[in-house]
Amino acid sequence: MNVLAQRHGVSFKRAKRTIRAEICELQIAGNRAVLALPTTFMNESGQAVAPLLRYFAADPAHVLVVHDDIDLPFAKIRLQFDRGSGGNNGAESIIRALGSREFWRLKCGVGRPPGRMDPAKFVLRRFTKKEQPEIDLMVQWAADVVESFIVEGGEAARQLTGGPGAGS
């Protein structure tokens, strides 16, 4: 989200007290959007998302949550609507807080942990120097998808998740 904010010359600021997130508002091609970075633990993301939606009177179906996914290959992304948590505790927290699965999710693949490594430790570790260039590309690609989501909606944005420059 920082990349998207930088692209559009906006910066994150602390939201009002009842919203546990930093937010920024922007317009892309005449479409208003609010970007949010929860200040909760990842597993408690619903505590940030639900109050944010109430404050902005937003429908969950117009929400895009971006998160990591160990079941998706490294540096791949996938855009989905109305799915279960897939074992992601942050997504599960949001589903519980909203009482609905009807929101969009942009999953960013980090791959499976090696051997018997604890998945929580795996997703919290720093990327290696070898991995970083692919992650940097994935972050730019994800920002492109979010921009498309804001301007054209979820189905159009889904077309970008086949790969940078992919049409389907």
PDB file of C-alpha atoms in Angstrom:
ATOM      1  CA  MET A   1       0.000   0.000   0.000  1.00  0.00           C
ATOM      2  CA  ASN A   2       2.937   2.310   0.595  1.00  0.00           C
ATOM      3  CA  VAL A   3       3.890   1.983  -3.075  1.00  0.00           C
ATOM      4  CA  LEU A   4       0.386   2.971  -4.151  1.00  0.00           C
ATOM      5  CA  ALA A   5       0.316   5.941  -1.769  1.00  0.00           C
ATOM      6  CA  GLN A   6       3.704   7.105  -3.084  1.00  0.00           C
ATOM      7  CA  ARG A   7       2.536   6.777  -6.694  1.00  0.00           C
ATOM      8  CA  HIS A   8      -0.306   9.173  -5.962  1.00  0.00           C
ATOM      9  CA  GLY A   9       1.527  11.589  -3.699  1.00  0.00           C
ATOM     10  CA  VAL A  10      -0.400  10.834  -0.514  1.00  0.00           C
ATOM     11  CA  SER A  11       0.827   9.669   2.865  1.00  0.00           C
ATOM     12  CA  PHE A  12      -0.666   7.630   5.651  1.00  0.00           C
ATOM     13  CA  LYS A  13      -1.912   9.324   8.790  1.00  0.00           C
ATOM     14  CA  ARG A  14      -3.378   7.946  11.950  1.00  0.00           C
ATOM     15  CA  ALA A  15      -7.132   7.400  11.611  1.00  0.00           C
ATOM     16  CA  LYS A  16      -9.614   8.660  14.165  1.00  0.00           C
ATOM     17  CA  ARG A  17      -9.336   6.978  17.531  1.00  0.00           C
ATOM     18  CA  THR A  18     -11.968   4.264  16.972  1.00  0.00           C
ATOM     19  CA  ILE A  19     -10.183   2.985  13.863  1.00  0.00           C
ATOM     20  CA  ARG A  20      -7.053   0.973  14.567  1.00  0.00           C
ATOM     21  CA  ALA A  21      -5.288   1.833  11.318  1.00  0.00           C
ATOM     22  CA  GLU A  22      -3.312   4.428   9.447  1.00  0.00           C
ATOM     23  CA  ILE A  23      -5.211   5.662   6.415  1.00  0.00           C
ATOM     24  CA  CYS A  24      -4.901   7.857   3.371  1.00  0.00           C
ATOM     25  CA  GLU A  25      -7.521   8.961   0.886  1.00  0.00           C
ATOM     26  CA  LEU A  26      -6.841   9.323  -2.807  1.00  0.00           C
ATOM     27  CA  GLN A  27      -8.536   9.637  -6.168  1.00  0.00           C
ATOM     28  CA  ILE A  28      -7.602   7.629  -9.219  1.00  0.00           C
ATOM     29  CA  ALA A  29      -9.322   8.512 -12.496  1.00  0.00           C
ATOM     30  CA  GLY A  30     -12.097  10.206 -10.518  1.00  0.00           C
ATOM     31  CA  ASN A  31     -12.625   7.220  -8.222  1.00  0.00           C
ATOM     32  CA  ARG A  32     -12.220   7.869  -4.488  1.00  0.00           C
ATOM     33  CA  ALA A  33     -10.470   5.237  -2.390  1.00  0.00           C
ATOM     34  CA  VAL A  34      -9.267   4.842   1.160  1.00  0.00           C
ATOM     35  CA  LEU A  35      -6.083   2.871   1.773  1.00  0.00           C
ATOM     36  CA  ALA A  36      -5.604   1.465   5.250  1.00  0.00           C
ATOM     37  CA  LEU A  37      -2.732  -0.134   7.131  1.00  0.00           C
ATOM     38  CA  PRO A  38      -4.062  -1.827  10.277  1.00  0.00           C
ATOM     39  CA  THR A  39      -2.128  -1.050  13.452  1.00  0.00           C
ATOM     40  CA  THR A  40      -3.395  -4.268  15.039  1.00  0.00           C
ATOM     41  CA  PHE A  41      -1.612  -7.586  15.034  1.00  0.00           C
ATOM     42  CA  MET A  42      -2.218  -9.323  11.693  1.00  0.00           C
ATOM     43  CA  ASN A  43      -4.366 -11.960  13.426  1.00  0.00           C
ATOM     44  CA  GLU A  44      -6.664  -9.160  14.683  1.00  0.00           C
ATOM     45  CA  SER A  45      -7.133  -7.318  11.376  1.00  0.00           C
ATOM     46  CA  GLY A  46     -10.902  -7.462  11.722  1.00  0.00           C
ATOM     47  CA  GLN A  47     -10.608  -5.001  14.624  1.00  0.00           C
ATOM     48  CA  ALA A  48      -9.325  -2.431  12.134  1.00  0.00           C
ATOM     49  CA  VAL A  49     -11.414  -3.310   9.078  1.00  0.00           C
ATOM     50  CA  ALA A  50     -14.910  -3.420  10.621  1.00  0.00           C
ATOM     51  CA  PRO A  51     -14.733   0.052  12.246  1.00  0.00           C
ATOM     52  CA  LEU A  52     -13.222   1.459   9.043  1.00  0.00           C
ATOM     53  CA  LEU A  53     -16.150   0.181   6.986  1.00  0.00           C
ATOM     54  CA  ARG A  54     -18.657   1.555   9.490  1.00  0.00           C
ATOM     55  CA  TYR A  55     -16.967   4.977   9.514  1.00  0.00           C
ATOM     56  CA  PHE A  56     -16.905   5.275   5.719  1.00  0.00           C
ATOM     57  CA  ALA A  57     -20.283   3.500   5.308  1.00  0.00           C
ATOM     58  CA  ALA A  58     -18.624   1.080   2.910  1.00  0.00           C
ATOM     59  CA  ASP A  59     -20.078  -2.165   1.656  1.00  0.00           C
ATOM     60  CA  PRO A  60     -17.766  -5.159   2.247  1.00  0.00           C
ATOM     61  CA  ALA A  61     -18.211  -6.093  -1.436  1.00  0.00           C
ATOM     62  CA  HIS A  62     -16.239  -2.913  -2.292  1.00  0.00           C
ATOM     63  CA  VAL A  63     -13.328  -3.825  -0.012  1.00  0.00           C
ATOM     64  CA  LEU A  64     -10.029  -5.277  -1.171  1.00  0.00           C
ATOM     65  CA  VAL A  65      -7.855  -6.876   1.502  1.00  0.00           C
ATOM     66  CA  VAL A  66      -4.223  -7.524   0.541  1.00  0.00           C
ATOM     67  CA  HIS A  67      -2.408 -10.290   2.430  1.00  0.00           C
ATOM     68  CA  ASP A  68       0.296 -12.924   2.191  1.00  0.00           C
ATOM     69  CA  ASP A  69      -0.503 -16.525   1.298  1.00  0.00           C
ATOM     70  CA  ILE A  70       1.775 -19.500   1.922  1.00  0.00           C
ATOM     71  CA  ASP A  71      -0.328 -21.720  -0.348  1.00  0.00           C
ATOM     72  CA  LEU A  72       0.378 -19.522  -3.360  1.00  0.00           C
ATOM     73  CA  PRO A  73       3.733 -19.912  -5.140  1.00  0.00           C
ATOM     74  CA  PHE A  74       6.407 -17.355  -4.303  1.00  0.00           C
ATOM     75  CA  ALA A  75       5.838 -13.909  -5.911  1.00  0.00           C
ATOM     76  CA  LYS A  76       2.525 -14.905  -7.553  1.00  0.00           C
ATOM     77  CA  ILE A  77      -0.731 -13.086  -6.846  1.00  0.00           C
ATOM     78  CA  ARG A  78      -4.402 -14.045  -7.011  1.00  0.00           C
ATOM     79  CA  LEU A  79      -7.547 -11.930  -6.701  1.00  0.00           C
ATOM     80  CA  GLN A  80     -10.608 -13.658  -5.246  1.00  0.00           C
ATOM     81  CA  PHE A  81     -14.068 -12.757  -3.993  1.00  0.00           C
ATOM     82  CA  ASP A  82     -16.268 -14.418  -1.351  1.00  0.00           C
ATOM     83  CA  ARG A  83     -13.849 -17.106  -0.200  1.00  0.00           C
ATOM     84  CA  GLY A  84     -13.033 -18.613   3.165  1.00  0.00           C
ATOM     85  CA  SER A  85      -9.945 -17.695   5.145  1.00  0.00           C
ATOM     86  CA  GLY A  86      -7.786 -20.438   3.638  1.00  0.00           C
ATOM     87  CA  GLY A  87      -6.102 -20.726   7.025  1.00  0.00           C
ATOM     88  CA  ASN A  88      -5.012 -17.073   7.051  1.00  0.00           C
ATOM     89  CA  ASN A  89      -5.740 -15.825  10.571  1.00  0.00           C
ATOM     90  CA  GLY A  90      -5.996 -12.192   9.489  1.00  0.00           C
ATOM     91  CA  ALA A  91      -8.587 -13.052   6.836  1.00  0.00           C
ATOM     92  CA  GLU A  92     -10.456 -15.153   9.403  1.00  0.00           C
ATOM     93  CA  SER A  93     -10.488 -12.188  11.798  1.00  0.00           C
ATOM     94  CA  ILE A  94     -11.956  -9.963   9.075  1.00  0.00           C
ATOM     95  CA  ILE A  95     -14.617 -12.544   8.176  1.00  0.00           C
ATOM     96  CA  ARG A  96     -15.656 -12.804  11.842  1.00  0.00           C
ATOM     97  CA  ALA A  97     -15.681  -9.020  12.362  1.00  0.00           C
ATOM     98  CA  LEU A  98     -17.727  -8.337   9.227  1.00  0.00           C
ATOM     99  CA  GLY A  99     -19.943 -11.394   9.569  1.00  0.00           C
ATOM    100  CA  SER A 100     -19.346 -11.942   5.865  1.00  0.00           C
ATOM    101  CA  ARG A 101     -16.890 -13.459   3.397  1.00  0.00           C
ATOM    102  CA  GLU A 102     -18.171 -11.160   0.647  1.00  0.00           C
ATOM    103  CA  PHE A 103     -15.099  -9.009   0.161  1.00  0.00           C
ATOM    104  CA  TRP A 104     -12.212  -9.106  -2.298  1.00  0.00           C
ATOM    105  CA  ARG A 105      -8.818 -10.524  -1.356  1.00  0.00           C
ATOM    106  CA  LEU A 106      -5.535  -9.989  -3.164  1.00  0.00           C
ATOM    107  CA  LYS A 107      -3.326 -12.847  -2.077  1.00  0.00           C
ATOM    108  CA  CYS A 108       0.438 -12.379  -2.427  1.00  0.00           C
ATOM    109  CA  GLY A 109       2.317 -15.655  -2.585  1.00  0.00           C
ATOM    110  CA  VAL A 110       5.241 -16.253  -0.280  1.00  0.00           C
ATOM    111  CA  GLY A 111       5.427 -20.013  -0.890  1.00  0.00           C
ATOM    112  CA  ARG A 112       5.540 -22.815   1.645  1.00  0.00           C
ATOM    113  CA  PRO A 113       7.955 -22.811   4.588  1.00  0.00           C
ATOM    114  CA  PRO A 114      10.891 -25.169   4.152  1.00  0.00           C
ATOM    115  CA  GLY A 115      10.945 -28.441   6.082  1.00  0.00           C
ATOM    116  CA  ARG A 116       9.233 -28.200   9.434  1.00  0.00           C
ATOM    117  CA  MET A 117       9.661 -24.441   9.807  1.00  0.00           C
ATOM    118  CA  ASP A 118       6.813 -22.794  11.711  1.00  0.00           C
ATOM    119  CA  PRO A 119       4.613 -20.978   9.146  1.00  0.00           C
ATOM    120  CA  ALA A 120       4.292 -17.963  11.490  1.00  0.00           C
ATOM    121  CA  LYS A 121       8.079 -17.607  11.678  1.00  0.00           C
ATOM    122  CA  PHE A 122       8.337 -18.120   7.930  1.00  0.00           C
ATOM    123  CA  VAL A 123       5.951 -15.280   7.008  1.00  0.00           C
ATOM    124  CA  LEU A 124       7.546 -12.907   9.538  1.00  0.00           C
ATOM    125  CA  ARG A 125      11.123 -13.437   8.370  1.00  0.00           C
ATOM    126  CA  ARG A 126      12.902 -10.947   6.137  1.00  0.00           C
ATOM    127  CA  PHE A 127      13.208 -11.834   2.470  1.00  0.00           C
ATOM    128  CA  THR A 128      16.673 -12.851   1.316  1.00  0.00           C
ATOM    129  CA  LYS A 129      18.736 -10.719  -1.062  1.00  0.00           C
ATOM    130  CA  LYS A 130      18.008 -13.317  -3.734  1.00  0.00           C
ATOM    131  CA  GLU A 131      14.226 -13.114  -3.130  1.00  0.00           C
ATOM    132  CA  GLN A 132      14.005  -9.325  -2.854  1.00  0.00           C
ATOM    133  CA  PRO A 133      13.983  -8.457  -6.590  1.00  0.00           C
ATOM    134  CA  GLU A 134      11.009 -10.795  -7.189  1.00  0.00           C
ATOM    135  CA  ILE A 135       9.206  -9.389  -4.150  1.00  0.00           C
ATOM    136  CA  ASP A 136       9.796  -5.843  -5.395  1.00  0.00           C
ATOM    137  CA  LEU A 137       8.239  -6.785  -8.758  1.00  0.00           C
ATOM    138  CA  MET A 138       5.306  -8.489  -7.008  1.00  0.00           C
ATOM    139  CA  VAL A 139       4.659  -5.381  -4.899  1.00  0.00           C
ATOM    140  CA  GLN A 140       4.575  -3.167  -8.023  1.00  0.00           C
ATOM    141  CA  TRP A 141       2.311  -5.687  -9.755  1.00  0.00           C
ATOM    142  CA  ALA A 142      -0.013  -5.813  -6.728  1.00  0.00           C
ATOM    143  CA  ALA A 143      -0.188  -1.993  -6.730  1.00  0.00           C
ATOM    144  CA  ASP A 144      -1.198  -2.131 -10.419  1.00  0.00           C
ATOM    145  CA  VAL A 145      -3.973  -4.590  -9.527  1.00  0.00           C
ATOM    146  CA  VAL A 146      -5.209  -2.380  -6.675  1.00  0.00           C
ATOM    147  CA  GLU A 147      -5.299   0.635  -9.010  1.00  0.00           C
ATOM    148  CA  SER A 148      -7.304  -1.388 -11.523  1.00  0.00           C
ATOM    149  CA  PHE A 149      -9.655  -2.497  -8.729  1.00  0.00           C
ATOM    150  CA  ILE A 150     -10.257   1.136  -7.741  1.00  0.00           C
ATOM    151  CA  VAL A 151     -10.866   2.307 -11.306  1.00  0.00           C
ATOM    152  CA  GLU A 152     -12.517  -0.668 -13.022  1.00  0.00           C
ATOM    153  CA  GLY A 153     -13.692  -3.019 -10.262  1.00  0.00           C
ATOM    154  CA  GLY A 154     -12.826  -6.515  -9.136  1.00  0.00           C
ATOM    155  CA  GLU A 155     -13.529  -8.505 -12.277  1.00  0.00           C
ATOM    156  CA  ALA A 156     -11.365  -6.228 -14.428  1.00  0.00           C
ATOM    157  CA  ALA A 157      -8.585  -6.238 -11.829  1.00  0.00           C
ATOM    158  CA  ARG A 158      -8.689 -10.037 -11.709  1.00  0.00           C
ATOM    159  CA  GLN A 159      -7.541 -10.053 -15.354  1.00  0.00           C
ATOM    160  CA  LEU A 160      -4.192  -8.549 -14.268  1.00  0.00           C
ATOM    161  CA  THR A 161      -3.324 -11.324 -11.833  1.00  0.00           C
ATOM    162  CA  GLY A 162      -2.071 -13.717 -14.520  1.00  0.00           C
ATOM    163  CA  GLY A 163       1.264 -11.894 -14.491  1.00  0.00           C
ATOM    164  CA  PRO A 164       2.724  -8.499 -15.263  1.00  0.00           C
ATOM    165  CA  GLY A 165       1.329  -7.508 -18.645  1.00  0.00           C
ATOM    166  CA  ALA A 166      -1.000 -10.540 -18.778  1.00  0.00           C
ATOM    167  CA  GLY A 167      -4.429 -10.034 -20.211  1.00  0.00           C
ATOM    168  CA  SER A 168      -6.118 -13.052 -18.642  1.00  0.00           C
TER     169      SER A 168
END
